[in-house]
Amino acid sequence: SAVRGMELAIEEINAGKELGPHSLKLVIEDDGSVNNQTITLLNKFATSGRALAIAGPSGSAPSLAASPAANQNQIPMLAIAVTPAVNAAGPWSNRIISLPSTIVDGLTDYVLARVKPKTVMTVGARDNDGAAAMPVIMRKLLQGKVTLLPEESALMADTDFTALATKIASQKPSMVFISMNDAGAANIILQSRQAGVGNEVQFVSTNAAASATFLKIGGKAVEGTIMATDAAPHLRTDKLAQNYMANFQKKFGAEPDQWSSVGYTIIRVYGRVIAGIKGPVTRQAVRDGIAATKNMPVVLGDGKTNLSFDEARNPIYKPMVLVAKDGKLIAAP
């Protein structure tokens, strides 16, 4: 999905001659979601002398693994990851996804105002730093406002969550917050419903659940699930989002999803940075341009706030809150 968004952005930039005499080329390699392979590929791109920058990797774990290599090789990287540890590795490694606290802040405000839960259970992933951080943040925000049940955890690679589903059914929380990948979150909710958890229990998840995979696996069981998303351009009415939607539909015959929008934004950031460089287009100039990016209109977020990178190079924009209804993701009421 992210690659599709990148391909569209490359095509638009080159067709519009946005970089003057220069054009962009996207070179794609598959790391198989194996950290060592991610590092190998980054080293290959960096030492070949041809790569100006890295678009990716995808996921907090491979991005975090690749961050030291990006800094050692001094090649700018814009990763699809949430953990701020990517930035902490050095000035060359950056992320395009907002902080876990940004996602959780919006969700917490919404559920306190609309769901008004009395007892809350949180479930986090033990094998992903970004996903593991979100329940911790939510528990801090909910402390003293609800009764917090003991924190639970699972592995993203698991598919059998019977024991966890049974525990949810027995403890009868009024809300369950799940921070997993899309398949894991969907399976936990599906198996919880099968274990007897009724519709009076509100499931809430993260931006990972804002996907077609989540809806497909969960089916009717995930109806009503509340989640945040980094991008929902189909719900925006501004010209930028509408043009992006139309161009994506024309090229691929489908609507862009959240991750297509993330990939598109990575290339659009690089395009804007390169277009603004006065003098030689070097890796250092691109690195400095990312850090200096402020108030850039993008297809991420709610369309009312633009993208900026703060002093720690964290991307700042406002995610949207969605709900699963009738097999679709719509704006939460």
mmCIF file with all atom_site columns, N, CA and C in Angstrom, residues 12 53 59 120 129 138 141 145 155 192 201 209 212 228 264 288 290:
data_model
loop_
_atom_site.group_PDB
_atom_site.id
_atom_site.type_symbol
_atom_site.label_atom_id
_atom_site.label_alt_id
_atom_site.label_comp_id
_atom_site.label_asym_id
_atom_site.label_entity_id
_atom_site.label_seq_id
_atom_site.pdbx_PDB_ins_code
_atom_site.Cartn_x
_atom_site.Cartn_y
_atom_site.Cartn_z
_atom_site.occupancy
_atom_site.B_iso_or_equiv
_atom_site.pdbx_formal_charge
_atom_site.auth_seq_id
_atom_site.auth_comp_id
_atom_site.auth_asym_id
_atom_site.auth_atom_id
_atom_site.pdbx_PDB_model_num
ATOM 1  N N  . GLU A 1 12  ? 3.613   12.189  -10.111 1.00 0.00 ? 12  GLU A N  1
ATOM 2  C CA . GLU A 1 12  ? 3.117   13.575  -10.108 1.00 0.00 ? 12  GLU A CA 1
ATOM 3  C C  . GLU A 1 12  ? 4.266   14.575  -10.114 1.00 0.00 ? 12  GLU A C  1
ATOM 4  N N  . ALA A 1 53  ? 18.209  9.179   -0.691  1.00 0.00 ? 53  ALA A N  1
ATOM 5  C CA . ALA A 1 53  ? 17.500  9.069   0.580   1.00 0.00 ? 53  ALA A CA 1
ATOM 6  C C  . ALA A 1 53  ? 16.743  7.745   0.627   1.00 0.00 ? 53  ALA A C  1
ATOM 7  N N  . GLY A 1 59  ? 7.462   -0.222  9.557   1.00 0.00 ? 59  GLY A N  1
ATOM 8  C CA . GLY A 1 59  ? 7.332   -0.891  10.852  1.00 0.00 ? 59  GLY A CA 1
ATOM 9  C C  . GLY A 1 59  ? 8.362   -0.384  11.841  1.00 0.00 ? 59  GLY A C  1
ATOM 10 N N  . VAL A 1 120 ? -11.638 -0.295  32.445  1.00 0.00 ? 120 VAL A N  1
ATOM 11 C CA . VAL A 1 120 ? -10.888 -0.376  31.191  1.00 0.00 ? 120 VAL A CA 1
ATOM 12 C C  . VAL A 1 120 ? -9.784  -1.429  31.297  1.00 0.00 ? 120 VAL A C  1
ATOM 13 N N  . ASP A 1 129 ? 7.845   -1.953  19.833  1.00 0.00 ? 129 ASP A N  1
ATOM 14 C CA . ASP A 1 129 ? 8.020   -0.831  20.759  1.00 0.00 ? 129 ASP A CA 1
ATOM 15 C C  . ASP A 1 129 ? 6.902   0.194   20.668  1.00 0.00 ? 129 ASP A C  1
ATOM 16 N N  . MET A 1 138 ? -2.035  5.428   27.507  1.00 0.00 ? 138 MET A N  1
ATOM 17 C CA . MET A 1 138 ? -3.465  5.513   27.807  1.00 0.00 ? 138 MET A CA 1
ATOM 18 C C  . MET A 1 138 ? -3.743  5.278   29.283  1.00 0.00 ? 138 MET A C  1
ATOM 19 N N  . LEU A 1 141 ? -3.121  8.414   31.153  1.00 0.00 ? 141 LEU A N  1
ATOM 20 C CA . LEU A 1 141 ? -4.144  9.423   30.901  1.00 0.00 ? 141 LEU A CA 1
ATOM 21 C C  . LEU A 1 141 ? -5.468  9.090   31.590  1.00 0.00 ? 141 LEU A C  1
ATOM 22 N N  . LYS A 1 145 ? -9.473  8.349   36.559  1.00 0.00 ? 145 LYS A N  1
ATOM 23 C CA . LYS A 1 145 ? -10.736 8.681   35.889  1.00 0.00 ? 145 LYS A CA 1
ATOM 24 C C  . LYS A 1 145 ? -11.611 7.455   35.658  1.00 0.00 ? 145 LYS A C  1
ATOM 25 N N  . LEU A 1 155 ? 1.524   -11.374 21.475  1.00 0.00 ? 155 LEU A N  1
ATOM 26 C CA . LEU A 1 155 ? 2.475   -11.256 20.385  1.00 0.00 ? 155 LEU A CA 1
ATOM 27 C C  . LEU A 1 155 ? 1.740   -10.992 19.083  1.00 0.00 ? 155 LEU A C  1
ATOM 28 N N  . SER A 1 192 ? -12.997 -12.664 21.198  1.00 0.00 ? 192 SER A N  1
ATOM 29 C CA . SER A 1 192 ? -13.675 -12.198 22.412  1.00 0.00 ? 192 SER A CA 1
ATOM 30 C C  . SER A 1 192 ? -15.191 -12.259 22.238  1.00 0.00 ? 192 SER A C  1
ATOM 31 N N  . VAL A 1 201 ? -19.566 -4.039  25.563  1.00 0.00 ? 201 VAL A N  1
ATOM 32 C CA . VAL A 1 201 ? -18.134 -3.801  25.732  1.00 0.00 ? 201 VAL A CA 1
ATOM 33 C C  . VAL A 1 201 ? -17.614 -3.050  24.505  1.00 0.00 ? 201 VAL A C  1
ATOM 34 N N  . ALA A 1 209 ? -5.395  -0.488  13.223  1.00 0.00 ? 209 ALA A N  1
ATOM 35 C CA . ALA A 1 209 ? -6.688  -1.114  12.930  1.00 0.00 ? 209 ALA A CA 1
ATOM 36 C C  . ALA A 1 209 ? -7.443  -0.414  11.803  1.00 0.00 ? 209 ALA A C  1
ATOM 37 N N  . ALA A 1 212 ? -8.242  -2.280  5.724   1.00 0.00 ? 212 ALA A N  1
ATOM 38 C CA . ALA A 1 212 ? -9.177  -3.247  5.141   1.00 0.00 ? 212 ALA A CA 1
ATOM 39 C C  . ALA A 1 212 ? -8.977  -4.629  5.747   1.00 0.00 ? 212 ALA A C  1
ATOM 40 N N  . ALA A 1 228 ? -8.040  5.420   15.946  1.00 0.00 ? 228 ALA A N  1
ATOM 41 C CA . ALA A 1 228 ? -7.464  6.625   15.353  1.00 0.00 ? 228 ALA A CA 1
ATOM 42 C C  . ALA A 1 228 ? -6.837  6.243   14.027  1.00 0.00 ? 228 ALA A C  1
ATOM 43 N N  . TYR A 1 264 ? 2.756   8.132   0.165   1.00 0.00 ? 264 TYR A N  1
ATOM 44 C CA . TYR A 1 264 ? 2.632   9.320   -0.685  1.00 0.00 ? 264 TYR A CA 1
ATOM 45 C C  . TYR A 1 264 ? 3.257   10.537  0.002   1.00 0.00 ? 264 TYR A C  1
ATOM 46 N N  . ASP A 1 288 ? 18.841  18.207  6.307   1.00 0.00 ? 288 ASP A N  1
ATOM 47 C CA . ASP A 1 288 ? 18.535  19.493  6.941   1.00 0.00 ? 288 ASP A CA 1
ATOM 48 C C  . ASP A 1 288 ? 17.156  19.999  6.528   1.00 0.00 ? 288 ASP A C  1
ATOM 49 N N  . ILE A 1 290 ? 14.483  18.185  5.827   1.00 0.00 ? 290 ILE A N  1
ATOM 50 C CA . ILE A 1 290 ? 13.433  17.465  6.560   1.00 0.00 ? 290 ILE A CA 1
ATOM 51 C C  . ILE A 1 290 ? 13.202  18.136  7.906   1.00 0.00 ? 290 ILE A C  1
#
